[in-house]
Amino acid sequence: MKIAESFTIPAPKSAVWDVFMNVEKLASCVPGCRDMTALSDTEYEAEMEVKTKFMTIAFKANGQLKGFAELKS
């Protein structure tokens, strides 16, 4: 499954990159994130948990910052 969405964050670029580069800060911004590990400067693995009215779904998710070099500059 691929989930794609875009949005604008009204903050200085340096403040946004500070969150992406700090795994604890990034994890706190992701709903349902129980734990997150940085695998590299651009890749993360997270343990997620989503609760619905009738069940709880737990899963691992991998994320990657694409276009990292171009976006950071």
PDB file of N, CA and C in Angstrom:
ATOM      1  N   MET A   1       0.842  -1.161   0.000  1.00  0.00           N
ATOM      2  CA  MET A   1       0.000   0.000   0.000  1.00  0.00           C
ATOM      3  C   MET A   1       0.893   1.231   0.000  1.00  0.00           C
ATOM      4  N   LYS A   2       0.546   2.203  -0.812  1.00  0.00           N
ATOM      5  CA  LYS A   2       1.242   3.480  -0.813  1.00  0.00           C
ATOM      6  C   LYS A   2       0.251   4.561  -0.405  1.00  0.00           C
ATOM      7  N   ILE A   3       0.697   5.382   0.516  1.00  0.00           N
ATOM      8  CA  ILE A   3      -0.114   6.513   0.940  1.00  0.00           C
ATOM      9  C   ILE A   3       0.656   7.768   0.561  1.00  0.00           C
ATOM     10  N   ALA A   4       0.029   8.629  -0.187  1.00  0.00           N
ATOM     11  CA  ALA A   4       0.694   9.851  -0.617  1.00  0.00           C
ATOM     12  C   ALA A   4      -0.204  11.045  -0.313  1.00  0.00           C
ATOM     13  N   GLU A   5       0.386  12.051   0.254  1.00  0.00           N
ATOM     14  CA  GLU A   5      -0.341  13.264   0.582  1.00  0.00           C
ATOM     15  C   GLU A   5       0.678  14.389   0.692  1.00  0.00           C
ATOM     16  N   SER A   6       0.268  15.595   0.447  1.00  0.00           N
ATOM     17  CA  SER A   6       1.199  16.705   0.617  1.00  0.00           C
ATOM     18  C   SER A   6       0.489  17.831   1.364  1.00  0.00           C
ATOM     19  N   PHE A   7       1.285  18.635   2.041  1.00  0.00           N
ATOM     20  CA  PHE A   7       0.750  19.773   2.776  1.00  0.00           C
ATOM     21  C   PHE A   7       1.898  20.749   3.020  1.00  0.00           C
ATOM     22  N   THR A   8       1.564  21.959   3.366  1.00  0.00           N
ATOM     23  CA  THR A   8       2.544  22.998   3.647  1.00  0.00           C
ATOM     24  C   THR A   8       2.583  23.236   5.150  1.00  0.00           C
ATOM     25  N   ILE A   9       3.790  23.307   5.687  1.00  0.00           N
ATOM     26  CA  ILE A   9       3.969  23.570   7.112  1.00  0.00           C
ATOM     27  C   ILE A   9       4.428  25.021   7.265  1.00  0.00           C
ATOM     28  N   PRO A  10       3.651  25.848   7.953  1.00  0.00           N
ATOM     29  CA  PRO A  10       4.012  27.261   8.094  1.00  0.00           C
ATOM     30  C   PRO A  10       5.091  27.466   9.158  1.00  0.00           C
ATOM     31  N   ALA A  11       6.316  27.034   8.838  1.00  0.00           N
ATOM     32  CA  ALA A  11       7.439  27.155   9.772  1.00  0.00           C
ATOM     33  C   ALA A  11       8.715  27.308   8.960  1.00  0.00           C
ATOM     34  N   PRO A  12       9.767  27.835   9.565  1.00  0.00           N
ATOM     35  CA  PRO A  12      11.041  27.941   8.854  1.00  0.00           C
ATOM     36  C   PRO A  12      11.548  26.542   8.466  1.00  0.00           C
ATOM     37  N   LYS A  13      12.191  26.457   7.314  1.00  0.00           N
ATOM     38  CA  LYS A  13      12.703  25.183   6.816  1.00  0.00           C
ATOM     39  C   LYS A  13      13.618  24.510   7.834  1.00  0.00           C
ATOM     40  N   SER A  14      14.437  25.266   8.517  1.00  0.00           N
ATOM     41  CA  SER A  14      15.362  24.686   9.497  1.00  0.00           C
ATOM     42  C   SER A  14      14.621  24.033  10.668  1.00  0.00           C
ATOM     43  N   ALA A  15      13.495  24.613  11.078  1.00  0.00           N
ATOM     44  CA  ALA A  15      12.714  24.042  12.179  1.00  0.00           C
ATOM     45  C   ALA A  15      12.056  22.729  11.756  1.00  0.00           C
ATOM     46  N   VAL A  16      11.591  22.671  10.518  1.00  0.00           N
ATOM     47  CA  VAL A  16      10.978  21.441  10.004  1.00  0.00           C
ATOM     48  C   VAL A  16      12.025  20.341   9.909  1.00  0.00           C
ATOM     49  N   TRP A  17      13.206  20.652   9.374  1.00  0.00           N
ATOM     50  CA  TRP A  17      14.258  19.639   9.261  1.00  0.00           C
ATOM     51  C   TRP A  17      14.755  19.193  10.629  1.00  0.00           C
ATOM     52  N   ASP A  18      14.703  20.066  11.616  1.00  0.00           N
ATOM     53  CA  ASP A  18      15.079  19.678  12.977  1.00  0.00           C
ATOM     54  C   ASP A  18      14.174  18.551  13.478  1.00  0.00           C
ATOM     55  N   VAL A  19      12.892  18.623  13.158  1.00  0.00           N
ATOM     56  CA  VAL A  19      11.954  17.564  13.562  1.00  0.00           C
ATOM     57  C   VAL A  19      12.256  16.274  12.806  1.00  0.00           C
ATOM     58  N   PHE A  20      12.463  16.351  11.496  1.00  0.00           N
ATOM     59  CA  PHE A  20      12.744  15.149  10.706  1.00  0.00           C
ATOM     60  C   PHE A  20      14.048  14.473  11.118  1.00  0.00           C
ATOM     61  N   MET A  21      15.002  15.233  11.598  1.00  0.00           N
ATOM     62  CA  MET A  21      16.300  14.666  11.969  1.00  0.00           C
ATOM     63  C   MET A  21      16.358  14.194  13.421  1.00  0.00           C
ATOM     64  N   ASN A  22      15.303  14.451  14.195  1.00  0.00           N
ATOM     65  CA  ASN A  22      15.246  14.032  15.584  1.00  0.00           C
ATOM     66  C   ASN A  22      14.135  12.989  15.724  1.00  0.00           C
ATOM     67  N   VAL A  23      14.516  11.730  15.878  1.00  0.00           N
ATOM     68  CA  VAL A  23      13.550  10.637  15.843  1.00  0.00           C
ATOM     69  C   VAL A  23      12.483  10.766  16.938  1.00  0.00           C
ATOM     70  N   GLU A  24      12.824  11.268  18.106  1.00  0.00           N
ATOM     71  CA  GLU A  24      11.833  11.430  19.169  1.00  0.00           C
ATOM     72  C   GLU A  24      10.796  12.494  18.803  1.00  0.00           C
ATOM     73  N   LYS A  25      11.261  13.613  18.253  1.00  0.00           N
ATOM     74  CA  LYS A  25      10.325  14.669  17.836  1.00  0.00           C
ATOM     75  C   LYS A  25       9.427  14.182  16.711  1.00  0.00           C
ATOM     76  N   LEU A  26      10.007  13.486  15.742  1.00  0.00           N
ATOM     77  CA  LEU A  26       9.224  12.996  14.608  1.00  0.00           C
ATOM     78  C   LEU A  26       8.169  11.994  15.081  1.00  0.00           C
ATOM     79  N   ALA A  27       8.554  11.075  15.951  1.00  0.00           N
ATOM     80  CA  ALA A  27       7.611  10.067  16.452  1.00  0.00           C
ATOM     81  C   ALA A  27       6.429  10.719  17.167  1.00  0.00           C
ATOM     82  N   SER A  28       6.683  11.810  17.872  1.00  0.00           N
ATOM     83  CA  SER A  28       5.602  12.470  18.605  1.00  0.00           C
ATOM     84  C   SER A  28       4.588  13.138  17.674  1.00  0.00           C
ATOM     85  N   CYS A  29       4.943  13.320  16.404  1.00  0.00           N
ATOM     86  CA  CYS A  29       4.050  13.950  15.427  1.00  0.00           C
ATOM     87  C   CYS A  29       3.230  12.938  14.633  1.00  0.00           C
ATOM     88  N   VAL A  30       3.519  11.655  14.793  1.00  0.00           N
ATOM     89  CA  VAL A  30       2.860  10.613  13.995  1.00  0.00           C
ATOM     90  C   VAL A  30       1.793   9.928  14.850  1.00  0.00           C
ATOM     91  N   PRO A  31       0.518  10.110  14.510  1.00  0.00           N
ATOM     92  CA  PRO A  31      -0.541   9.485  15.296  1.00  0.00           C
ATOM     93  C   PRO A  31      -0.402   7.959  15.317  1.00  0.00           C
ATOM     94  N   GLY A  32      -0.525   7.364  16.492  1.00  0.00           N
ATOM     95  CA  GLY A  32      -0.460   5.916  16.625  1.00  0.00           C
ATOM     96  C   GLY A  32       0.940   5.345  16.694  1.00  0.00           C
ATOM     97  N   CYS A  33       1.954   6.194  16.687  1.00  0.00           N
ATOM     98  CA  CYS A  33       3.338   5.719  16.727  1.00  0.00           C
ATOM     99  C   CYS A  33       3.704   5.339  18.157  1.00  0.00           C
ATOM    100  N   ARG A  34       4.066   4.066  18.349  1.00  0.00           N
ATOM    101  CA  ARG A  34       4.475   3.596  19.673  1.00  0.00           C
ATOM    102  C   ARG A  34       5.980   3.667  19.845  1.00  0.00           C
ATOM    103  N   ASP A  35       6.729   3.479  18.754  1.00  0.00           N
ATOM    104  CA  ASP A  35       8.189   3.517  18.802  1.00  0.00           C
ATOM    105  C   ASP A  35       8.702   3.794  17.392  1.00  0.00           C
ATOM    106  N   MET A  36       9.798   4.536  17.294  1.00  0.00           N
ATOM    107  CA  MET A  36      10.386   4.826  15.989  1.00  0.00           C
ATOM    108  C   MET A  36      11.898   4.721  16.096  1.00  0.00           C
ATOM    109  N   THR A  37      12.503   4.143  15.063  1.00  0.00           N
ATOM    110  CA  THR A  37      13.947   3.972  15.004  1.00  0.00           C
ATOM    111  C   THR A  37      14.461   4.561  13.703  1.00  0.00           C
ATOM    112  N   ALA A  38      15.531   5.334  13.780  1.00  0.00           N
ATOM    113  CA  ALA A  38      16.180   5.838  12.573  1.00  0.00           C
ATOM    114  C   ALA A  38      17.111   4.753  12.040  1.00  0.00           C
ATOM    115  N   LEU A  39      16.870   4.315  10.809  1.00  0.00           N
ATOM    116  CA  LEU A  39      17.727   3.314  10.178  1.00  0.00           C
ATOM    117  C   LEU A  39      18.897   3.970   9.454  1.00  0.00           C
ATOM    118  N   SER A  40      18.705   5.221   9.031  1.00  0.00           N
ATOM    119  CA  SER A  40      19.746   6.023   8.386  1.00  0.00           C
ATOM    120  C   SER A  40      19.285   7.480   8.463  1.00  0.00           C
ATOM    121  N   ASP A  41      19.998   8.376   7.788  1.00  0.00           N
ATOM    122  CA  ASP A  41      19.589   9.790   7.772  1.00  0.00           C
ATOM    123  C   ASP A  41      18.253   9.995   7.068  1.00  0.00           C
ATOM    124  N   THR A  42      17.865   9.055   6.203  1.00  0.00           N
ATOM    125  CA  THR A  42      16.651   9.236   5.411  1.00  0.00           C
ATOM    126  C   THR A  42      15.613   8.134   5.589  1.00  0.00           C
ATOM    127  N   GLU A  43      15.874   7.137   6.432  1.00  0.00           N
ATOM    128  CA  GLU A  43      14.940   6.025   6.592  1.00  0.00           C
ATOM    129  C   GLU A  43      14.591   5.797   8.061  1.00  0.00           C
ATOM    130  N   TYR A  44      13.316   5.483   8.290  1.00  0.00           N
ATOM    131  CA  TYR A  44      12.807   5.234   9.631  1.00  0.00           C
ATOM    132  C   TYR A  44      11.971   3.957   9.637  1.00  0.00           C
ATOM    133  N   GLU A  45      11.925   3.303  10.790  1.00  0.00           N
ATOM    134  CA  GLU A  45      11.022   2.177  11.001  1.00  0.00           C
ATOM    135  C   GLU A  45      10.216   2.499  12.247  1.00  0.00           C
ATOM    136  N   ALA A  46       8.911   2.287  12.171  1.00  0.00           N
ATOM    137  CA  ALA A  46       8.049   2.638  13.300  1.00  0.00           C
ATOM    138  C   ALA A  46       7.115   1.488  13.645  1.00  0.00           C
ATOM    139  N   GLU A  47       6.860   1.326  14.937  1.00  0.00           N
ATOM    140  CA  GLU A  47       5.827   0.416  15.406  1.00  0.00           C
ATOM    141  C   GLU A  47       4.584   1.267  15.629  1.00  0.00           C
ATOM    142  N   MET A  48       3.518   0.878  14.958  1.00  0.00           N
ATOM    143  CA  MET A  48       2.295   1.664  14.971  1.00  0.00           C
ATOM    144  C   MET A  48       1.152   0.878  15.600  1.00  0.00           C
ATOM    145  N   GLU A  49       0.177   1.613  16.129  1.00  0.00           N
ATOM    146  CA  GLU A  49      -1.026   0.989  16.666  1.00  0.00           C
ATOM    147  C   GLU A  49      -2.203   1.911  16.385  1.00  0.00           C
ATOM    148  N   VAL A  50      -3.188   1.372  15.707  1.00  0.00           N
ATOM    149  CA  VAL A  50      -4.386   2.137  15.368  1.00  0.00           C
ATOM    150  C   VAL A  50      -5.582   1.451  16.002  1.00  0.00           C
ATOM    151  N   LYS A  51      -6.346   2.189  16.767  1.00  0.00           N
ATOM    152  CA  LYS A  51      -7.520   1.625  17.431  1.00  0.00           C
ATOM    153  C   LYS A  51      -8.780   2.079  16.712  1.00  0.00           C
ATOM    154  N   THR A  52      -9.671   1.130  16.488  1.00  0.00           N
ATOM    155  CA  THR A  52     -10.995   1.438  15.963  1.00  0.00           C
ATOM    156  C   THR A  52     -12.008   1.039  17.037  1.00  0.00           C
ATOM    157  N   LYS A  53     -13.256   1.201  16.747  1.00  0.00           N
ATOM    158  CA  LYS A  53     -14.286   0.873  17.730  1.00  0.00           C
ATOM    159  C   LYS A  53     -14.287  -0.609  18.090  1.00  0.00           C
ATOM    160  N   PHE A  54     -13.945  -1.466  17.120  1.00  0.00           N
ATOM    161  CA  PHE A  54     -14.067  -2.899  17.328  1.00  0.00           C
ATOM    162  C   PHE A  54     -12.749  -3.648  17.451  1.00  0.00           C
ATOM    163  N   MET A  55     -11.626  -3.025  17.122  1.00  0.00           N
ATOM    164  CA  MET A  55     -10.358  -3.747  17.185  1.00  0.00           C
ATOM    165  C   MET A  55      -9.176  -2.779  17.226  1.00  0.00           C
ATOM    166  N   THR A  56      -8.038  -3.337  17.564  1.00  0.00           N
ATOM    167  CA  THR A  56      -6.779  -2.601  17.533  1.00  0.00           C
ATOM    168  C   THR A  56      -5.881  -3.271  16.507  1.00  0.00           C
ATOM    169  N   ILE A  57      -5.299  -2.485  15.630  1.00  0.00           N
ATOM    170  CA  ILE A  57      -4.400  -2.998  14.594  1.00  0.00           C
ATOM    171  C   ILE A  57      -2.999  -2.513  14.918  1.00  0.00           C
ATOM    172  N   ALA A  58      -2.067  -3.453  15.061  1.00  0.00           N
ATOM    173  CA  ALA A  58      -0.667  -3.117  15.322  1.00  0.00           C
ATOM    174  C   ALA A  58       0.149  -3.552  14.118  1.00  0.00           C
ATOM    175  N   PHE A  59       1.094  -2.697  13.695  1.00  0.00           N
ATOM    176  CA  PHE A  59       1.902  -3.012  12.522  1.00  0.00           C
ATOM    177  C   PHE A  59       3.210  -2.234  12.563  1.00  0.00           C
ATOM    178  N   LYS A  60       4.152  -2.661  11.724  1.00  0.00           N
ATOM    179  CA  LYS A  60       5.403  -1.927  11.542  1.00  0.00           C
ATOM    180  C   LYS A  60       5.316  -1.178  10.221  1.00  0.00           C
ATOM    181  N   ALA A  61       5.863   0.011  10.195  1.00  0.00           N
ATOM    182  CA  ALA A  61       5.861   0.824   8.986  1.00  0.00           C
ATOM    183  C   ALA A  61       7.280   1.330   8.736  1.00  0.00           C
ATOM    184  N   ASN A  62       7.661   1.375   7.478  1.00  0.00           N
ATOM    185  CA  ASN A  62       8.946   1.944   7.079  1.00  0.00           C
ATOM    186  C   ASN A  62       8.678   3.217   6.294  1.00  0.00           C
ATOM    187  N   GLY A  63       9.481   4.236   6.555  1.00  0.00           N
ATOM    188  CA  GLY A  63       9.336   5.498   5.838  1.00  0.00           C
ATOM    189  C   GLY A  63      10.677   5.976   5.333  1.00  0.00           C
ATOM    190  N   GLN A  64      10.632   6.709   4.238  1.00  0.00           N
ATOM    191  CA  GLN A  64      11.858   7.227   3.641  1.00  0.00           C
ATOM    192  C   GLN A  64      11.630   8.660   3.195  1.00  0.00           C
ATOM    193  N   LEU A  65      12.594   9.528   3.505  1.00  0.00           N
ATOM    194  CA  LEU A  65      12.562  10.907   3.023  1.00  0.00           C
ATOM    195  C   LEU A  65      13.124  10.884   1.606  1.00  0.00           C
ATOM    196  N   LYS A  66      12.287  11.198   0.634  1.00  0.00           N
ATOM    197  CA  LYS A  66      12.733  11.191  -0.763  1.00  0.00           C
ATOM    198  C   LYS A  66      13.143  12.589  -1.181  1.00  0.00           C
ATOM    199  N   GLY A  67      14.118  12.668  -2.086  1.00  0.00           N
ATOM    200  CA  GLY A  67      14.603  13.960  -2.528  1.00  0.00           C
ATOM    201  C   GLY A  67      15.287  14.719  -1.406  1.00  0.00           C
ATOM    202  N   PHE A  68      15.850  13.984  -0.452  1.00  0.00           N
ATOM    203  CA  PHE A  68      16.426  14.545   0.757  1.00  0.00           C
ATOM    204  C   PHE A  68      17.466  15.636   0.459  1.00  0.00           C
ATOM    205  N   ALA A  69      18.427  15.360  -0.415  1.00  0.00           N
ATOM    206  CA  ALA A  69      19.500  16.329  -0.686  1.00  0.00           C
ATOM    207  C   ALA A  69      18.943  17.619  -1.288  1.00  0.00           C
ATOM    208  N   GLU A  70      17.984  17.488  -2.203  1.00  0.00           N
ATOM    209  CA  GLU A  70      17.415  18.668  -2.848  1.00  0.00           C
ATOM    210  C   GLU A  70      16.538  19.459  -1.886  1.00  0.00           C
ATOM    211  N   LEU A  71      15.779  18.765  -1.053  1.00  0.00           N
ATOM    212  CA  LEU A  71      14.851  19.433  -0.143  1.00  0.00           C
ATOM    213  C   LEU A  71      15.560  20.133   0.993  1.00  0.00           C
ATOM    214  N   LYS A  72      16.628  19.554   1.496  1.00  0.00           N
ATOM    215  CA  LYS A  72      17.290  20.120   2.675  1.00  0.00           C
ATOM    216  C   LYS A  72      18.014  21.420   2.360  1.00  0.00           C
ATOM    217  N   SER A  73      18.492  21.580   1.145  1.00  0.00           N
ATOM    218  CA  SER A  73      19.261  22.790   0.815  1.00  0.00           C
ATOM    219  C   SER A  73      18.369  23.988   0.578  1.00  0.00           C
TER     220      SER A  73
END
